[in-house]
GROMACS .gro file of C-alpha atoms in nm:
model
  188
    1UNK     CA    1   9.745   8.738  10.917
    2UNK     CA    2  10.049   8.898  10.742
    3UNK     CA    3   9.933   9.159  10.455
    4UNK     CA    4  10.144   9.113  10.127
    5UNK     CA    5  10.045   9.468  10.042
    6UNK     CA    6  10.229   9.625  10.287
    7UNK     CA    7  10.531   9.398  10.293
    8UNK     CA    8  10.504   9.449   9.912
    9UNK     CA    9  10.604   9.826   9.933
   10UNK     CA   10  10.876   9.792  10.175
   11UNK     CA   11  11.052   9.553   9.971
   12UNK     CA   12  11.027   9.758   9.640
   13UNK     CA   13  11.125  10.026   9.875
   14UNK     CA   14  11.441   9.808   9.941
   15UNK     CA   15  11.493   9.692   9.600
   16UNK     CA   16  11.488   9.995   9.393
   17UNK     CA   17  11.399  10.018   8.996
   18UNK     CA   18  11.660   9.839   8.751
   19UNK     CA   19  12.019   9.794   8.807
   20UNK     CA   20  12.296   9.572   8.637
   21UNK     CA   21  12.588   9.607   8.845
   22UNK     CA   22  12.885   9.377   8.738
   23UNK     CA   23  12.944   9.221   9.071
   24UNK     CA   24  12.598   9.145   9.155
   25UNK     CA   25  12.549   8.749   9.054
   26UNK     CA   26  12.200   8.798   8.976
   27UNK     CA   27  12.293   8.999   8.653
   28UNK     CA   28  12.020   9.267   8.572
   29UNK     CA   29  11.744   9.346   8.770
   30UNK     CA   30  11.431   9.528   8.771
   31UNK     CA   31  11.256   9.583   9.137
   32UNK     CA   32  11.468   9.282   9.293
   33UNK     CA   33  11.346   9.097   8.997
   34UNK     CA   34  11.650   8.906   8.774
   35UNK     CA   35  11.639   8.842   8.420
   36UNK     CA   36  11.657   8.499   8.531
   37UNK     CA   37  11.376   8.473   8.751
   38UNK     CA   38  11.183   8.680   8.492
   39UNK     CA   39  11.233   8.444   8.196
   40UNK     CA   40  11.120   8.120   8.409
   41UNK     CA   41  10.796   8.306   8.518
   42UNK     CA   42  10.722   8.347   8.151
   43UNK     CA   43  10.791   8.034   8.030
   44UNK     CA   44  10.577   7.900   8.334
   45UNK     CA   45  10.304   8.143   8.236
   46UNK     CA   46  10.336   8.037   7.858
   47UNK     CA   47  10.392   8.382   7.758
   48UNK     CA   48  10.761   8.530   7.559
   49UNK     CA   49  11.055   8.651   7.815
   50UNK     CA   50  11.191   9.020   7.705
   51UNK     CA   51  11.434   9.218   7.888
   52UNK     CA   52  11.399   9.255   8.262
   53UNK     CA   53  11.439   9.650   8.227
   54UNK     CA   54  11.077   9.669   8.075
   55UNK     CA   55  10.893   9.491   8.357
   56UNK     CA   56  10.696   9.732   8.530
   57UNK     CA   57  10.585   9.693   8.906
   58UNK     CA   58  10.266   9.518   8.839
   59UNK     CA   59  10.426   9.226   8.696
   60UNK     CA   60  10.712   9.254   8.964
   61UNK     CA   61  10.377   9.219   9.242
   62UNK     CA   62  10.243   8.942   9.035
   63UNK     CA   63  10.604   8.749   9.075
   64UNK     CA   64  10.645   8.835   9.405
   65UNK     CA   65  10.290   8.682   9.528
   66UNK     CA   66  10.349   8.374   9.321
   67UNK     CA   67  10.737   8.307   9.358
   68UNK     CA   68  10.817   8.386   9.700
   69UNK     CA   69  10.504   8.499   9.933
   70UNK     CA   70  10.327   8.167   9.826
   71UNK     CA   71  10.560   7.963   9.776
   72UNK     CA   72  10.674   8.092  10.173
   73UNK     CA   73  10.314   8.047  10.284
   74UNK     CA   74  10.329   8.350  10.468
   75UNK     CA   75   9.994   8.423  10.418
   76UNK     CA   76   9.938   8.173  10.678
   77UNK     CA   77  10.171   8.343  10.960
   78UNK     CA   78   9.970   8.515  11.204
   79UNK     CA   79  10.263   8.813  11.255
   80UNK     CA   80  10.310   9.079  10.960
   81UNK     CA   81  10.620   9.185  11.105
   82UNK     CA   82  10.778   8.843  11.122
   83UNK     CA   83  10.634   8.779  10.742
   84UNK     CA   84  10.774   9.104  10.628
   85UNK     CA   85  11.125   9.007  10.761
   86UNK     CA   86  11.089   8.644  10.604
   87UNK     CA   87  10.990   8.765  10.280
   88UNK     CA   88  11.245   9.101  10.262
   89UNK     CA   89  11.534   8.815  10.282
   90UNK     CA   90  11.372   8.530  10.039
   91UNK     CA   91  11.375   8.815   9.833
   92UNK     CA   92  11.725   8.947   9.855
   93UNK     CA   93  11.871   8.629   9.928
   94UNK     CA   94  11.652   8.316   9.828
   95UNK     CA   95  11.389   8.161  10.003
   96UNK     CA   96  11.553   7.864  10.078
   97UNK     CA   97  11.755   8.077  10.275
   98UNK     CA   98  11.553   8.310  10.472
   99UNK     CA   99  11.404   7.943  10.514
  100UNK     CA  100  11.646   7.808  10.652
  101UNK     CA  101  11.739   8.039  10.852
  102UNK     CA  102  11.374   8.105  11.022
  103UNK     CA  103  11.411   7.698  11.093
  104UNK     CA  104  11.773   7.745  11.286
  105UNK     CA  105  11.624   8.034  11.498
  106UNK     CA  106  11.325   7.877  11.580
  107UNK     CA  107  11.471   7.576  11.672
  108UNK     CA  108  11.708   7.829  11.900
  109UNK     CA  109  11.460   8.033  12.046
  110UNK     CA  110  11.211   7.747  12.137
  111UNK     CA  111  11.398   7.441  12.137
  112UNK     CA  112  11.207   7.333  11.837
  113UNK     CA  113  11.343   7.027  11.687
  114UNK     CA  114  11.247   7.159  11.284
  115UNK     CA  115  11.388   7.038  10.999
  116UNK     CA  116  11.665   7.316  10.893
  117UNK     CA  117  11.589   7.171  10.557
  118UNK     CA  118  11.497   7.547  10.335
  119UNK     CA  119  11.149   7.413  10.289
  120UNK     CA  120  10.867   7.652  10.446
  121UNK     CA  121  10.655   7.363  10.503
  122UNK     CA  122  10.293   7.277  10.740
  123UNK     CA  123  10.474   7.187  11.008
  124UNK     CA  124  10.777   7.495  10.991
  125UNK     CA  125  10.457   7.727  10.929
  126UNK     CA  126  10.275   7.587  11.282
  127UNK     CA  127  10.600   7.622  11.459
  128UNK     CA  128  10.647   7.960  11.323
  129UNK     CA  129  10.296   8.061  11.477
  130UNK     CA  130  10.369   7.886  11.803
  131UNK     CA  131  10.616   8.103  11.862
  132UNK     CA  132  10.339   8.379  11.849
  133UNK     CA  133  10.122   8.206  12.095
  134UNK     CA  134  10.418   8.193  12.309
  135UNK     CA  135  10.553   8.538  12.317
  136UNK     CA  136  10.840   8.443  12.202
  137UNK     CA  137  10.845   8.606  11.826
  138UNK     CA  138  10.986   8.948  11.912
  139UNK     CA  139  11.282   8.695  12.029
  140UNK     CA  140  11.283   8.525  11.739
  141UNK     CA  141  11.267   8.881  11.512
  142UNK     CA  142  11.571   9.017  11.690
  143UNK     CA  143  11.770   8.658  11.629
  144UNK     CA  144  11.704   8.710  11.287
  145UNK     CA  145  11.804   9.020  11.206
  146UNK     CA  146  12.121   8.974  11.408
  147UNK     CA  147  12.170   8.649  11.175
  148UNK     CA  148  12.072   8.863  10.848
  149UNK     CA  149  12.379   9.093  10.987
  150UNK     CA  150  12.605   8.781  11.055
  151UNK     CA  151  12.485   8.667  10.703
  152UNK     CA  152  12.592   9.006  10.513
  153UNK     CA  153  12.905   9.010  10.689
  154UNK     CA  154  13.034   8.652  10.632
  155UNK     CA  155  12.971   8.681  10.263
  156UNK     CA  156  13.133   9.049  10.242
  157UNK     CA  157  13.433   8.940  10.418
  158UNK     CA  158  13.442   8.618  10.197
  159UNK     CA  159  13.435   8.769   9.902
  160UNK     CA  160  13.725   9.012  10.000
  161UNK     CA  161  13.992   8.736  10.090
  162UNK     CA  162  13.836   8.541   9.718
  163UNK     CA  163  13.827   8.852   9.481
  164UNK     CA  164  14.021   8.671   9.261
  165UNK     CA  165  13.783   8.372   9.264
  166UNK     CA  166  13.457   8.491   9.249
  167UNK     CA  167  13.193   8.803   9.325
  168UNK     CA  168  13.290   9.113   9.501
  169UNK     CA  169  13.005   9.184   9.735
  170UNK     CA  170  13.164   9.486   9.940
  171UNK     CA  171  13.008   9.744   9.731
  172UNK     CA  172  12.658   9.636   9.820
  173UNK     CA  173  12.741   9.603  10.220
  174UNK     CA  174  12.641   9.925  10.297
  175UNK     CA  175  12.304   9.884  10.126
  176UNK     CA  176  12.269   9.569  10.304
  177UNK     CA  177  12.362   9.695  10.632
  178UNK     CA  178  12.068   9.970  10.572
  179UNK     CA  179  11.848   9.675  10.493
  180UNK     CA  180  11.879   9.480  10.780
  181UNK     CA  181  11.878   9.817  10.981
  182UNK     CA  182  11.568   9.860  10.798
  183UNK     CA  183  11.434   9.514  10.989
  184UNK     CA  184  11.520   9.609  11.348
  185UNK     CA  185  11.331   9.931  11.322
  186UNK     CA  186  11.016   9.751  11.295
  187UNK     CA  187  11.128   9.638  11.660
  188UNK     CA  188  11.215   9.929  11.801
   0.00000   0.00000   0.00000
């Protein structure tokens, strides 16, 4: 079983303390937390939203087990690293997402038939742990850090031929780039 402890501290390893950089969409941030993200845990806890800056890492845990581990079920996937990897990328880029793209690659490495549909669900969880029982998760790990590096590429180069149109992510490639650098190491 994957340990959100330890996954826990490499993400806020990844993430940092608060930022607000004007071409990252998610707007201010505390430990990978947005304001956004922030304000709807609040109002789902029934307690008042202040600024993201104040949040401390306790509270940053507390979202992280309930919006994303949980809500990922990775508590149920019987390889840490392959959690870890999973929940580094619903953090940094949605857990639809990282999702998603667990589905594709499974379906890839295994010739699952999955639903690619962003949704970590019973049966995406059983497939996930088949994989496992089939030696074929290291596989899947190294498929989806080469996608994570696909994924940060696509969006950087996108962003350069629309900077007139929307977000400028090449200032945050190379941080990505150590990220997903940061994944493959587990591997090596």
């Amino acid at each position: 079983m994957a340990n959100f402890e330890k996954c826990l501290k490499h993400v806020f390893e990844m993430e940092g303390g608060y930022s607000n950089h004007k071409d990252d969409t998610g707007g201010a941030t505390n430990f990978g937390i947005t304001q956004e993200v922030f304000n709807r845990w609040c109002k789902k806890h029934g307690s008042d939203s202040y600024h993201v800056n104040k949040i401390n890492k306790g509270i940053a845990a507390d979202i992280y087990k309930e919006e994303y581990w949980d809500k990922m079920r990775l508590d149920e996937l019987q390889d840490e690293k392959m959690a870890l990897m999973l929940f580094d990328q619903g953090v940094n880029c949605g857990i639809y997402r990282s999702t998603k793209r667990a589905q594709n690659i499974a379906n890839y490495v295994a010739g699952y038939k999955l639903a690619t549909d962003g949704k970590m669900g019973a049966i995406s969880m059983a497939h996930l742990n088949d994989l496992i029982k089939k030696n074929k998760s290291r596989r899947f790990m190294f498929e989806f850090v080469k996608q994570t590096h696909l994924f940060y590429a696509k969006i950087t180069r996108n962003s350069k031929k629309n900077k007139f149109f929307g977000p400028d992510y090449r200032s945050f490639i190379v941080g990505w780039t150590k990220r997903a650098n940061r994944l493959l190491e587990l591997l090596i």
